[in-house]
Amino acid sequence: MAKLKKKPLLASLIVTQANELVESRYNLTLGEQRLIFTMIARIQPDDEDFKPYSISLHELADFLGINKNHIYADCKKITKNLLGKVVEIQEPGRLLQTHWVSSADYIDGTGVVNLTFDPLLKPYLLQLKGNFTSSKLEMLLSFKSQYTMRMYTLLKQYERLKEREIELQQLRDMLGIRKDQYKLYSNFRDRILEPTQKELAEKADLYFEFDEIKHGRGVGAIRFLIFIKKPIKSIPDKPEEPLLELLPLSNEISSSLDQLLSFVPDQHKAKKTILSALESFEKRHGFDYVKRNILYSNTKADKSYAGFLNNALKEDWGHDWELENKEVTVKKKSVEVWEHQGFGSEKEYNEFMYKKQMEAYGKKV
């Protein structure tokens, strides 16, 4: 009797795509993306051609949120819709428009559907030697938003560079956002960027902060600052998966850094990017330099506090602001003095003080 082939563990499956495919434009639902990534993860490194990839109807129903009482009829509708989904791949001097899947084959009594990739996708999925991005299937399937899945792969591609700038319209296209969706940037930020940022911070092995790049009066591009969560050693007597290090231990923070951190708004204190920036700039420029830029950022930063603070520390934006505040404080104290003495104006007070000084020297005014 032939041995049954073991199903690979989900944690061991990797989704590898050419970077051109990572940056391609398409609009897939969350379930459709999960299905496509699961198919990609089943491609073997030595495969020279696509094979039919078998997906059980129950697995497909889980991906797509289908009622299992009508699983067969509903799956047929959804795979038919998937056959019509187009992916656009831009290359120098060429734009390829093709389908993700070329066929969906249901065999009665098997409980599975055999799906086959479109042959034109071969250069972007088979025998990749360089310029590709790999992601863990298990992590991709954990995301609850199709936008988080797409954003993760776009940032994963640039994780070694730690930064990526994308034109706003290009980003919308990559995420599959229609022209009639989230027309205002504020809506796009509130409904797409920030929820994606939050979900990646909670579940992924990387997270991001972002800066808004102005083109004229409006936001024209987004600069993503990419941060990697470093695994730390697990406790020897507990065989759990390695923990992800989010924060340094409190006893590692110097007393001066602790004081600086006290000026940071509570909702941002836990961000590792802020801790590292405060520590770095305090070593280079001192306590007062960092403090004034924190206080400046507290009054001026709107969105992306961490990005704003980082730029303020680099350029010392708080310098002139601090001088202006000191000047205002001095004037305020001066006003308090002459008002307390019962004078109607600062001029009257100065004239009175001048006379007193001259009398002290025995001179008449």
Short mmCIF file of C-alpha atoms in Angstrom, two decimals:
data_model
loop_
_atom_site.label_atom_id
_atom_site.label_comp_id
_atom_site.label_asym_id
_atom_site.label_seq_id
_atom_site.Cartn_x
_atom_site.Cartn_y
_atom_site.Cartn_z
CA MET A 1 0.00 0.00 0.00
CA ALA A 2 1.40 3.34 -1.06
CA LYS A 3 2.19 5.79 1.70
CA LEU A 4 0.09 8.89 1.85
CA LYS A 5 2.04 12.04 1.11
CA LYS A 6 2.16 14.24 4.18
CA LYS A 7 0.60 17.66 3.88
CA PRO A 8 3.29 20.33 4.47
CA LEU A 9 3.01 22.27 7.71
CA LEU A 10 1.59 25.74 7.21
CA ALA A 11 4.51 27.29 9.12
CA SER A 12 6.99 25.84 6.59
CA LEU A 13 5.31 27.23 3.45
CA ILE A 14 6.88 30.26 1.75
CA VAL A 15 5.34 32.60 -0.83
CA THR A 16 8.02 33.72 -3.30
CA GLN A 17 7.29 36.23 -6.06
CA ALA A 18 9.40 38.19 -8.52
CA ASN A 19 9.54 41.83 -7.48
CA GLU A 20 7.72 42.84 -10.65
CA LEU A 21 4.76 40.76 -9.44
CA VAL A 22 5.00 42.21 -5.91
CA GLU A 23 4.65 45.70 -7.42
CA SER A 24 1.94 44.73 -9.91
CA ARG A 25 -1.55 46.19 -9.94
CA TYR A 26 -4.56 44.05 -9.14
CA ASN A 27 -7.75 44.03 -7.13
CA LEU A 28 -8.38 40.80 -5.24
CA THR A 29 -10.60 40.31 -2.22
CA LEU A 30 -9.07 39.04 1.01
CA GLY A 31 -10.20 35.47 0.28
CA GLU A 32 -8.93 35.58 -3.30
CA GLN A 33 -5.51 36.80 -2.13
CA ARG A 34 -5.37 34.00 0.43
CA LEU A 35 -6.16 31.48 -2.29
CA ILE A 36 -3.56 32.87 -4.70
CA PHE A 37 -0.83 32.99 -2.03
CA THR A 38 -1.65 29.41 -1.00
CA MET A 39 -1.22 28.29 -4.61
CA ILE A 40 2.10 30.17 -4.91
CA ALA A 41 3.36 28.55 -1.69
CA ARG A 42 2.87 25.10 -3.25
CA ILE A 43 5.25 25.85 -6.12
CA GLN A 44 8.53 23.97 -5.69
CA PRO A 45 11.91 25.64 -6.42
CA ASP A 46 12.73 23.09 -9.16
CA ASP A 47 9.32 23.27 -10.91
CA GLU A 48 9.79 24.07 -14.60
CA ASP A 49 6.10 24.43 -15.35
CA PHE A 50 2.87 25.14 -13.52
CA LYS A 51 0.89 22.20 -12.24
CA PRO A 52 -2.78 22.00 -11.26
CA TYR A 53 -2.83 22.98 -7.58
CA SER A 54 -5.50 21.09 -5.66
CA ILE A 55 -7.50 23.06 -3.10
CA SER A 56 -10.14 21.29 -1.05
CA LEU A 57 -13.56 22.90 -1.17
CA HIS A 58 -13.62 23.11 2.63
CA GLU A 59 -10.28 24.97 2.62
CA LEU A 60 -11.56 27.24 -0.12
CA ALA A 61 -14.73 27.90 1.88
CA ASP A 62 -12.62 28.91 4.88
CA PHE A 63 -10.60 31.35 2.77
CA LEU A 64 -13.63 32.94 1.18
CA GLY A 65 -16.11 32.85 4.05
CA ILE A 66 -18.55 30.61 2.22
CA ASN A 67 -21.49 28.91 3.91
CA LYS A 68 -20.52 25.23 3.82
CA ASN A 69 -24.14 24.19 3.33
CA HIS A 70 -23.94 25.57 -0.22
CA ILE A 71 -20.23 25.02 -0.67
CA TYR A 72 -20.17 23.47 -4.14
CA ALA A 73 -22.44 26.01 -5.86
CA ASP A 74 -20.83 29.01 -4.11
CA CYS A 75 -17.26 27.89 -4.85
CA LYS A 76 -18.05 27.56 -8.55
CA LYS A 77 -19.34 31.14 -8.63
CA ILE A 78 -16.27 32.50 -6.86
CA THR A 79 -13.68 30.64 -8.94
CA LYS A 80 -15.52 31.77 -12.08
CA ASN A 81 -15.17 35.35 -10.84
CA LEU A 82 -11.49 34.78 -10.04
CA LEU A 83 -10.88 33.62 -13.62
CA GLY A 84 -11.81 37.12 -14.74
CA LYS A 85 -9.44 38.97 -12.38
CA VAL A 86 -6.59 40.74 -14.20
CA VAL A 87 -3.09 41.50 -12.94
CA GLU A 88 -1.03 44.28 -14.59
CA ILE A 89 2.76 43.88 -14.50
CA GLN A 90 4.83 46.91 -15.49
CA GLU A 91 8.33 46.41 -16.88
CA PRO A 92 10.65 48.76 -18.80
CA GLY A 93 9.05 49.23 -22.21
CA ARG A 94 6.27 46.76 -21.48
CA LEU A 95 2.94 46.41 -19.67
CA LEU A 96 1.62 42.86 -19.31
CA GLN A 97 -2.09 42.40 -18.60
CA THR A 98 -3.01 38.81 -17.83
CA HIS A 99 -5.20 36.66 -15.60
CA TRP A 100 -4.09 35.06 -12.37
CA VAL A 101 -5.80 31.72 -13.03
CA SER A 102 -6.36 30.08 -16.40
CA SER A 103 -8.65 27.22 -15.29
CA ALA A 104 -10.63 25.80 -12.39
CA ASP A 105 -11.33 22.09 -12.75
CA TYR A 106 -13.95 20.43 -10.50
CA ILE A 107 -13.95 16.61 -10.50
CA ASP A 108 -17.17 15.09 -9.13
CA GLY A 109 -16.80 13.16 -5.90
CA THR A 110 -13.30 14.42 -5.03
CA GLY A 111 -14.22 17.47 -2.94
CA VAL A 112 -11.39 19.49 -4.50
CA VAL A 113 -10.87 22.03 -7.27
CA ASN A 114 -7.72 22.00 -9.38
CA LEU A 115 -6.55 25.54 -10.15
CA THR A 116 -3.86 26.42 -12.70
CA PHE A 117 -1.93 29.68 -13.02
CA ASP A 118 -1.94 31.54 -16.32
CA PRO A 119 1.20 30.50 -18.28
CA LEU A 120 2.25 34.13 -18.75
CA LEU A 121 3.03 34.29 -15.02
CA LYS A 122 5.85 31.73 -15.30
CA PRO A 123 8.74 34.27 -15.33
CA TYR A 124 7.40 35.79 -12.10
CA LEU A 125 6.82 32.57 -10.12
CA LEU A 126 9.04 29.77 -11.44
CA GLN A 127 12.78 29.15 -10.84
CA LEU A 128 13.47 32.66 -9.53
CA LYS A 129 17.19 33.39 -9.21
CA GLY A 130 17.19 36.98 -8.02
CA ASN A 131 15.07 40.11 -7.50
CA PHE A 132 12.35 38.26 -5.64
CA THR A 133 10.58 38.64 -2.29
CA SER A 134 9.69 35.79 0.06
CA SER A 135 7.06 35.86 2.80
CA LYS A 136 5.71 33.26 5.21
CA LEU A 137 2.30 31.98 4.12
CA GLU A 138 1.23 31.54 7.75
CA MET A 139 1.78 35.25 8.41
CA LEU A 140 -0.01 36.36 5.25
CA LEU A 141 -3.04 34.23 6.10
CA SER A 142 -3.22 35.76 9.59
CA PHE A 143 -4.06 39.23 8.25
CA LYS A 144 -7.71 40.27 8.28
CA SER A 145 -7.41 42.89 5.54
CA GLN A 146 -6.42 42.50 1.89
CA TYR A 147 -4.66 45.87 2.16
CA THR A 148 -2.46 44.61 4.99
CA MET A 149 -1.45 41.60 2.88
CA ARG A 150 -0.45 43.83 -0.01
CA MET A 151 1.30 46.42 2.17
CA TYR A 152 3.29 43.71 3.91
CA THR A 153 4.75 42.35 0.67
CA LEU A 154 5.50 45.88 -0.61
CA LEU A 155 7.45 46.69 2.56
CA LYS A 156 9.02 43.23 2.86
CA GLN A 157 10.64 43.88 -0.51
CA TYR A 158 12.48 46.89 0.97
CA GLU A 159 13.14 45.64 4.52
CA ARG A 160 16.92 45.73 4.09
CA LEU A 161 16.81 49.34 2.86
CA LYS A 162 14.63 50.33 5.86
CA GLU A 163 12.77 52.93 3.80
CA ARG A 164 10.50 53.13 0.78
CA GLU A 165 8.84 56.11 -0.87
CA ILE A 166 5.81 55.52 -3.08
CA GLU A 167 3.77 58.06 -5.05
CA LEU A 168 0.28 58.24 -3.59
CA GLN A 169 -1.51 57.37 -6.83
CA GLN A 170 0.87 54.47 -7.46
CA LEU A 171 0.23 53.18 -3.95
CA ARG A 172 -3.53 53.36 -4.48
CA ASP A 173 -3.13 51.39 -7.72
CA MET A 174 -0.94 48.74 -6.09
CA LEU A 175 -3.46 48.28 -3.29
CA GLY A 176 -6.29 47.85 -5.81
CA ILE A 177 -8.24 50.91 -4.65
CA ARG A 178 -10.76 52.15 -7.19
CA LYS A 179 -10.87 55.79 -8.28
CA ASP A 180 -14.22 56.28 -6.53
CA GLN A 181 -12.87 54.97 -3.19
CA TYR A 182 -11.33 57.20 -0.51
CA LYS A 183 -10.93 60.16 -2.83
CA LEU A 184 -9.80 62.44 0.00
CA TYR A 185 -6.34 61.70 1.33
CA SER A 186 -7.62 61.98 4.90
CA ASN A 187 -10.06 59.13 4.21
CA PHE A 188 -7.32 57.03 2.61
CA ARG A 189 -5.07 57.63 5.63
CA ASP A 190 -7.80 56.87 8.19
CA ARG A 191 -9.31 53.84 6.43
CA ILE A 192 -6.24 52.25 4.79
CA LEU A 193 -2.86 53.48 6.06
CA GLU A 194 -3.49 53.62 9.79
CA PRO A 195 -5.45 50.33 10.13
CA THR A 196 -2.76 48.60 8.05
CA GLN A 197 -0.06 50.13 10.24
CA LYS A 198 -1.82 48.85 13.35
CA GLU A 199 -2.36 45.29 12.07
CA LEU A 200 1.25 44.92 10.95
CA ALA A 201 2.49 46.18 14.33
CA GLU A 202 0.35 43.55 16.06
CA LYS A 203 0.99 40.51 13.84
CA ALA A 204 3.91 40.89 11.44
CA ASP A 205 7.69 40.62 11.77
CA LEU A 206 7.98 44.20 10.54
CA TYR A 207 6.11 47.46 11.11
CA PHE A 208 6.26 50.98 9.76
CA GLU A 209 5.96 54.68 10.47
CA PHE A 210 5.19 57.03 7.61
CA ASP A 211 5.86 60.61 6.51
CA GLU A 212 3.54 62.52 4.21
CA ILE A 213 5.39 64.12 1.27
CA LYS A 214 3.66 67.25 0.01
CA HIS A 215 3.31 68.00 -3.70
CA GLY A 216 2.09 71.56 -3.67
CA ARG A 217 -0.70 71.86 -1.12
CA GLY A 218 -1.65 68.20 -1.00
CA VAL A 219 0.03 64.91 -0.09
CA GLY A 220 1.62 63.43 -3.19
CA ALA A 221 3.71 60.58 -1.81
CA ILE A 222 4.24 58.47 1.30
CA ARG A 223 7.64 57.70 2.77
CA PHE A 224 7.55 54.45 4.75
CA LEU A 225 10.12 53.94 7.50
CA ILE A 226 10.44 50.15 7.89
CA PHE A 227 11.41 48.55 11.19
CA ILE A 228 12.15 44.87 11.83
CA LYS A 229 11.11 43.12 15.03
CA LYS A 230 14.15 41.22 16.22
CA PRO A 231 13.54 37.75 17.71
CA ILE A 232 14.87 37.24 21.23
CA LYS A 233 15.89 33.97 22.84
CA SER A 234 13.08 31.89 24.24
CA ILE A 235 13.20 30.63 27.83
CA PRO A 236 15.16 27.30 27.79
CA ASP A 237 12.59 25.23 29.68
CA LYS A 238 9.70 26.38 27.50
CA PRO A 239 9.73 25.21 23.86
CA GLU A 240 7.48 28.02 22.58
CA GLU A 241 8.20 29.95 19.41
CA PRO A 242 10.74 32.82 19.84
CA LEU A 243 9.16 35.96 21.16
CA LEU A 244 9.27 39.18 19.17
CA GLU A 245 11.12 41.98 20.92
CA LEU A 246 8.99 45.12 20.91
CA LEU A 247 10.49 47.11 23.78
CA PRO A 248 13.79 47.21 25.62
CA LEU A 249 13.72 46.30 29.30
CA SER A 250 13.00 49.26 31.57
CA ASN A 251 16.24 48.82 33.51
CA GLU A 252 18.18 49.33 30.27
CA ILE A 253 16.89 52.87 29.90
CA SER A 254 19.23 55.47 31.38
CA SER A 255 17.88 57.97 33.88
CA SER A 256 18.28 60.85 31.43
CA LEU A 257 16.53 58.89 28.69
CA ASP A 258 13.77 58.07 31.14
CA GLN A 259 13.34 61.79 31.85
CA LEU A 260 13.18 62.58 28.13
CA LEU A 261 10.64 59.84 27.63
CA SER A 262 8.43 61.49 30.25
CA PHE A 263 7.94 64.45 27.87
CA VAL A 264 6.67 62.15 25.06
CA PRO A 265 2.85 61.72 24.80
CA ASP A 266 1.70 58.48 26.43
CA GLN A 267 0.41 56.90 23.19
CA HIS A 268 3.91 57.09 21.63
CA LYS A 269 6.12 56.08 24.57
CA ALA A 270 6.10 52.38 23.70
CA LYS A 271 7.46 52.86 20.16
CA LYS A 272 10.93 51.45 19.77
CA THR A 273 11.71 53.98 17.02
CA ILE A 274 11.20 56.86 19.44
CA LEU A 275 13.30 55.26 22.17
CA SER A 276 16.22 54.64 19.82
CA ALA A 277 16.00 58.19 18.38
CA LEU A 278 15.99 59.80 21.84
CA GLU A 279 18.96 57.71 22.94
CA SER A 280 20.96 58.39 19.78
CA PHE A 281 20.43 62.17 19.68
CA GLU A 282 20.95 62.59 23.43
CA LYS A 283 24.39 60.98 23.11
CA ARG A 284 25.30 63.30 20.22
CA HIS A 285 23.70 66.60 21.24
CA GLY A 286 22.74 66.39 24.90
CA PHE A 287 19.62 66.42 27.04
CA ASP A 288 18.41 70.00 26.35
CA TYR A 289 18.72 69.56 22.57
CA VAL A 290 16.45 66.50 22.60
CA LYS A 291 14.03 67.98 25.14
CA ARG A 292 13.30 71.10 23.09
CA ASN A 293 12.64 69.04 19.96
CA ILE A 294 10.27 66.73 21.86
CA LEU A 295 8.34 69.73 23.21
CA TYR A 296 8.29 71.28 19.73
CA SER A 297 6.93 68.06 18.22
CA ASN A 298 4.27 67.85 20.94
CA THR A 299 2.85 71.19 19.79
CA LYS A 300 3.38 70.90 16.03
CA ALA A 301 3.10 67.23 15.00
CA ASP A 302 -0.24 66.17 13.52
CA LYS A 303 0.04 62.66 12.06
CA SER A 304 3.03 60.32 12.20
CA TYR A 305 4.43 61.68 15.45
CA ALA A 306 7.50 59.43 15.32
CA GLY A 307 8.43 60.57 11.82
CA PHE A 308 7.91 64.23 12.71
CA LEU A 309 10.01 63.92 15.88
CA ASN A 310 12.80 62.17 13.99
CA ASN A 311 12.96 65.02 11.45
CA ALA A 312 12.83 67.64 14.23
CA LEU A 313 15.80 65.96 15.94
CA LYS A 314 17.77 65.83 12.69
CA GLU A 315 17.18 69.51 11.81
CA ASP A 316 16.83 70.92 15.36
CA TRP A 317 13.49 72.50 14.52
CA GLY A 318 12.96 73.19 18.22
CA HIS A 319 15.89 75.67 18.41
CA ASP A 320 14.20 78.81 17.07
CA TRP A 321 10.91 77.78 18.65
CA GLU A 322 12.58 77.61 22.07
CA LEU A 323 14.17 81.07 21.59
CA GLU A 324 10.80 82.53 20.60
CA ASN A 325 9.17 81.01 23.68
CA LYS A 326 11.91 82.42 25.94
CA GLU A 327 11.43 85.87 24.42
CA VAL A 328 7.69 85.65 24.98
CA THR A 329 8.29 84.51 28.57
CA VAL A 330 10.63 87.43 29.29
CA LYS A 331 8.14 89.92 27.89
CA LYS A 332 5.36 88.34 29.90
CA LYS A 333 7.39 88.63 33.10
CA SER A 334 8.21 92.25 32.25
CA VAL A 335 4.52 93.04 31.82
CA GLU A 336 3.74 91.35 35.12
CA VAL A 337 6.35 93.57 36.85
CA TRP A 338 5.09 96.96 35.68
CA GLU A 339 1.44 95.95 36.08
CA HIS A 340 2.17 94.80 39.64
CA GLN A 341 3.84 98.17 40.39
CA GLY A 342 0.67 100.00 39.30
CA PHE A 343 1.99 101.58 36.09
CA GLY A 344 -0.27 102.01 33.08
CA SER A 345 2.33 100.94 30.54
CA GLU A 346 5.84 99.61 30.19
CA LYS A 347 6.98 103.05 29.00
CA GLU A 348 5.84 104.70 32.24
CA TYR A 349 7.61 102.03 34.26
CA ASN A 350 10.88 102.45 32.29
CA GLU A 351 10.77 106.26 32.69
CA PHE A 352 10.25 105.91 36.44
CA MET A 353 13.15 103.45 36.77
CA TYR A 354 15.40 105.75 34.72
CA LYS A 355 14.67 108.66 37.07
CA LYS A 356 15.42 106.48 40.09
CA GLN A 357 18.77 105.48 38.61
CA MET A 358 19.74 109.08 37.85
CA GLU A 359 18.78 110.18 41.37
CA ALA A 360 21.00 107.44 42.75
CA TYR A 361 23.94 108.98 40.85
CA GLY A 362 22.97 112.52 42.04
CA LYS A 363 21.91 113.70 38.60
CA LYS A 364 18.82 115.64 37.74
CA VAL A 365 16.59 114.52 34.95
#
